[in-house]
mmCIF file of C-alpha atoms in Angstrom:
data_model
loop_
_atom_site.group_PDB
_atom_site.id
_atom_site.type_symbol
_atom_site.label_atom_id
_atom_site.label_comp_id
_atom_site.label_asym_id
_atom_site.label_seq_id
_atom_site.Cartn_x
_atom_site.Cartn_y
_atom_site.Cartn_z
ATOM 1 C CA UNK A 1 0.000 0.000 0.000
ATOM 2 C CA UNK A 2 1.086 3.594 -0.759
ATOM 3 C CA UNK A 3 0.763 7.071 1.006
ATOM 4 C CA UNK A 4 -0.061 9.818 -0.347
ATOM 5 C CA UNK A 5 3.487 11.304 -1.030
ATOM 6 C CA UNK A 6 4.300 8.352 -2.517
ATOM 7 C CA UNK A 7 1.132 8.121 -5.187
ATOM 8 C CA UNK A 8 2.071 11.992 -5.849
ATOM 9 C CA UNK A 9 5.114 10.787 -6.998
ATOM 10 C CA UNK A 10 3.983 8.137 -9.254
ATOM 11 C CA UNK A 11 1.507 10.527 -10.697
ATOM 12 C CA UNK A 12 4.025 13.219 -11.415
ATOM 13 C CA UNK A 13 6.607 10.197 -12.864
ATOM 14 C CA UNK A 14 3.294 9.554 -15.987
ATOM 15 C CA UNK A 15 4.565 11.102 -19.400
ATOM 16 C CA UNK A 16 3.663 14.439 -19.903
ATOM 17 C CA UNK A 17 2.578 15.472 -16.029
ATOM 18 C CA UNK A 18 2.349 18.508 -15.018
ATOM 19 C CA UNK A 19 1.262 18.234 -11.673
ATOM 20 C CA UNK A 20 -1.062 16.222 -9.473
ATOM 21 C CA UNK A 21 -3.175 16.569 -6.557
ATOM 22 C CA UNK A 22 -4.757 14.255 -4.020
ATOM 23 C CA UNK A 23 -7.946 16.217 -3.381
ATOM 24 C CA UNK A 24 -11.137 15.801 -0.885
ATOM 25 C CA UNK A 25 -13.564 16.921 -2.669
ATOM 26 C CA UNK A 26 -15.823 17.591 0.592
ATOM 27 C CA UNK A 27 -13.841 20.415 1.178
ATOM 28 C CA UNK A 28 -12.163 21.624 -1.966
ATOM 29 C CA UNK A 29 -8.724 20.942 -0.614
ATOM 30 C CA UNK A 30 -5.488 19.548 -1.352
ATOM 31 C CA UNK A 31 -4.381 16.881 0.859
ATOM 32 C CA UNK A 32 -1.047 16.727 -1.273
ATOM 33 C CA UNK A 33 0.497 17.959 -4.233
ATOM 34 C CA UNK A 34 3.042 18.060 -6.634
ATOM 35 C CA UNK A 35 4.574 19.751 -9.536
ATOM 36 C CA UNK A 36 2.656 22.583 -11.107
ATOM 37 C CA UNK A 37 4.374 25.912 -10.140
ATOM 38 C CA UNK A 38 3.751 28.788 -12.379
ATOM 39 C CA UNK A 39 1.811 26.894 -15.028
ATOM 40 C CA UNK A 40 -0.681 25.573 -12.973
ATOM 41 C CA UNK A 41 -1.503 26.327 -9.207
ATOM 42 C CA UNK A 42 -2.433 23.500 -7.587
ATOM 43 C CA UNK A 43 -4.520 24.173 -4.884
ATOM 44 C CA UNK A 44 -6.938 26.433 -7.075
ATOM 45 C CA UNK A 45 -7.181 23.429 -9.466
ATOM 46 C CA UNK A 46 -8.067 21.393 -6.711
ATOM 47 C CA UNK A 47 -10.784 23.972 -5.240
ATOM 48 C CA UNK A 48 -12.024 24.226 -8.822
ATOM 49 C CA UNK A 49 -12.324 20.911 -9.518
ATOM 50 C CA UNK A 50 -14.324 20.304 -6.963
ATOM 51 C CA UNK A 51 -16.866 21.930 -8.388
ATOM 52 C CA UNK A 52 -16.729 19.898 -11.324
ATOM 53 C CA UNK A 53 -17.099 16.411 -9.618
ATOM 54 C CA UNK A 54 -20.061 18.173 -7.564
ATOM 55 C CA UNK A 55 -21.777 19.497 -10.742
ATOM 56 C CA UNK A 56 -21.307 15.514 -11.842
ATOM 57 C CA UNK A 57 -22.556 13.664 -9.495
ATOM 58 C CA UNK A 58 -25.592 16.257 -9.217
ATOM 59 C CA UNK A 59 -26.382 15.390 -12.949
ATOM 60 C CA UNK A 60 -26.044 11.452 -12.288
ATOM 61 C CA UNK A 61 -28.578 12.457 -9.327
ATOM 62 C CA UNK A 62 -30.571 13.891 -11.082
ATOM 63 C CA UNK A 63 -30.467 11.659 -14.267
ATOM 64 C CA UNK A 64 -31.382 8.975 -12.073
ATOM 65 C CA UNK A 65 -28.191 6.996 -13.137
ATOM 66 C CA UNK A 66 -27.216 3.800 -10.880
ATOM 67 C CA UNK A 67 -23.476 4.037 -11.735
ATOM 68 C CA UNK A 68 -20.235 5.501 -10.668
ATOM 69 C CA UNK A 69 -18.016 8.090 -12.411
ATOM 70 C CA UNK A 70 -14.336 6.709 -12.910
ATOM 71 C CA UNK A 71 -12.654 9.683 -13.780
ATOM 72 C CA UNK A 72 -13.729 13.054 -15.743
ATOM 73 C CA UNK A 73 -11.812 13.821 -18.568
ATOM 74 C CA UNK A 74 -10.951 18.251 -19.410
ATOM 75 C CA UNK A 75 -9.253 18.539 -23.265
ATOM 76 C CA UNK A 76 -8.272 21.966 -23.124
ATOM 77 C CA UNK A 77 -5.949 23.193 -26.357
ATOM 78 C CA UNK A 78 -2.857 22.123 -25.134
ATOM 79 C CA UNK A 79 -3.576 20.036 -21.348
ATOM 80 C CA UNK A 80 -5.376 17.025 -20.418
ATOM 81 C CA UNK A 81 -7.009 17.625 -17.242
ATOM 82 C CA UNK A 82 -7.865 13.622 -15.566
ATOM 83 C CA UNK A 83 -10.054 13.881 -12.752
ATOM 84 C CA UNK A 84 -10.208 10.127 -10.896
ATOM 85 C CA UNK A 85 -12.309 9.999 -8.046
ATOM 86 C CA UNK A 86 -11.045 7.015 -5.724
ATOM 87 C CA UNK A 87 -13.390 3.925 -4.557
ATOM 88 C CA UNK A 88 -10.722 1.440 -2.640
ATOM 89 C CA UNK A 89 -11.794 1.714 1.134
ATOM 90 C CA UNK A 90 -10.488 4.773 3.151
ATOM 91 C CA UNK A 91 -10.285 6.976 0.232
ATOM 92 C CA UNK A 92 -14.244 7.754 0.048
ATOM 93 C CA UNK A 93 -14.800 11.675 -0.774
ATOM 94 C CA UNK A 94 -11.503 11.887 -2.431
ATOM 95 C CA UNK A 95 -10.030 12.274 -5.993
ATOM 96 C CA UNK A 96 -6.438 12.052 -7.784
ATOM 97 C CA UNK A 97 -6.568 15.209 -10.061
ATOM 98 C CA UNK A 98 -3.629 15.121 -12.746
ATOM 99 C CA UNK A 99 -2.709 17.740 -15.566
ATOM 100 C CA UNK A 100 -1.003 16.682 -18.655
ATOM 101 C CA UNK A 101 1.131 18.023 -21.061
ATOM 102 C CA UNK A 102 -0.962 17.086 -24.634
ATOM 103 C CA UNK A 103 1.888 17.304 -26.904
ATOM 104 C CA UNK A 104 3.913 14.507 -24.638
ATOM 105 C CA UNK A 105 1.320 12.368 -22.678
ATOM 106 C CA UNK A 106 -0.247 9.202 -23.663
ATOM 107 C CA UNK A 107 -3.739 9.227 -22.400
ATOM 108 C CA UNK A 108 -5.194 5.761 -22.483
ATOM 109 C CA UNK A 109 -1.802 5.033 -20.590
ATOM 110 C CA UNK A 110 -2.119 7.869 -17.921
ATOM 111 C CA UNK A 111 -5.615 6.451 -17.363
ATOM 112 C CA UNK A 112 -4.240 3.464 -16.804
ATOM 113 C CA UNK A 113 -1.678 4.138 -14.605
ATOM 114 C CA UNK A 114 -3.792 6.445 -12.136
ATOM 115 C CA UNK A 115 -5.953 3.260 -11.727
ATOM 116 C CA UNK A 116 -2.924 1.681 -10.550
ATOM 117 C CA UNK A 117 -1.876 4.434 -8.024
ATOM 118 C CA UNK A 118 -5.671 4.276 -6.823
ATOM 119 C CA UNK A 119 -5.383 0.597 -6.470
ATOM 120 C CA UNK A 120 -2.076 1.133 -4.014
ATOM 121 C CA UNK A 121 -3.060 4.316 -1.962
ATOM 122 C CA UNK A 122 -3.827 3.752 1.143
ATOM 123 C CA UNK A 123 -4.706 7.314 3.465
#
């Protein structure tokens, strides 16, 4: 099992990362993050994305759909935005956020891998 630091850094190792945040989305806040800087801050991506897996689950509410989200995919022009929100047990309310670098990042493999770091975290 993995902590948080640990997941972080598997996150930041995917091709084309940016930076990554372990966020509870109860709160808006970033438990942990990494990378980022001056292209991306963190902690307002986290607070912002929030809003986004709140807007989704409202719609699956209200859409009356008996299933769970896996992750919530933002294309911008140049980024991949990959919102996962985490099942395994202790990690309820929570979800890895990771930005990607288009140009450099494989997405079917990023996907792939944050299952894996979801699989190991352990909070």
């Amino acid at each position: 099992m993995a902590n948080t630091e640990t997941s972080l850094k598997e996150a930041a190792a995917i091709e084309g990362a940016i930076g990554a945040a372990l966020v509870d989305y109860t709160s808006g806040m970033a438990l942990g993050t990494i990378g980022g800087g001056k292209e991306l801050d963190l902690n307002v991506a986290a607070a912002a994305n929030t809003d986004v897996v709140r807007a989704k689950v409202r719609a699956m509410e209200a859409l009356h759909l008996a299933d769970e989200i896996e992750d919530i995919l933002i294309t911008l022009g140049s980024q991949y935005h990959l919102i996962r929100l985490l099942k395994a047990r202790g990690t309820s309310g929570l979800f890895l956020y990771l930005a990607l670098d288009k140009s450099r990042a494989n997405l079917a493999m990023a996907r792939h891998q944050l299952k894996s770091i979801e699989a190991a975290l352990e909070v």
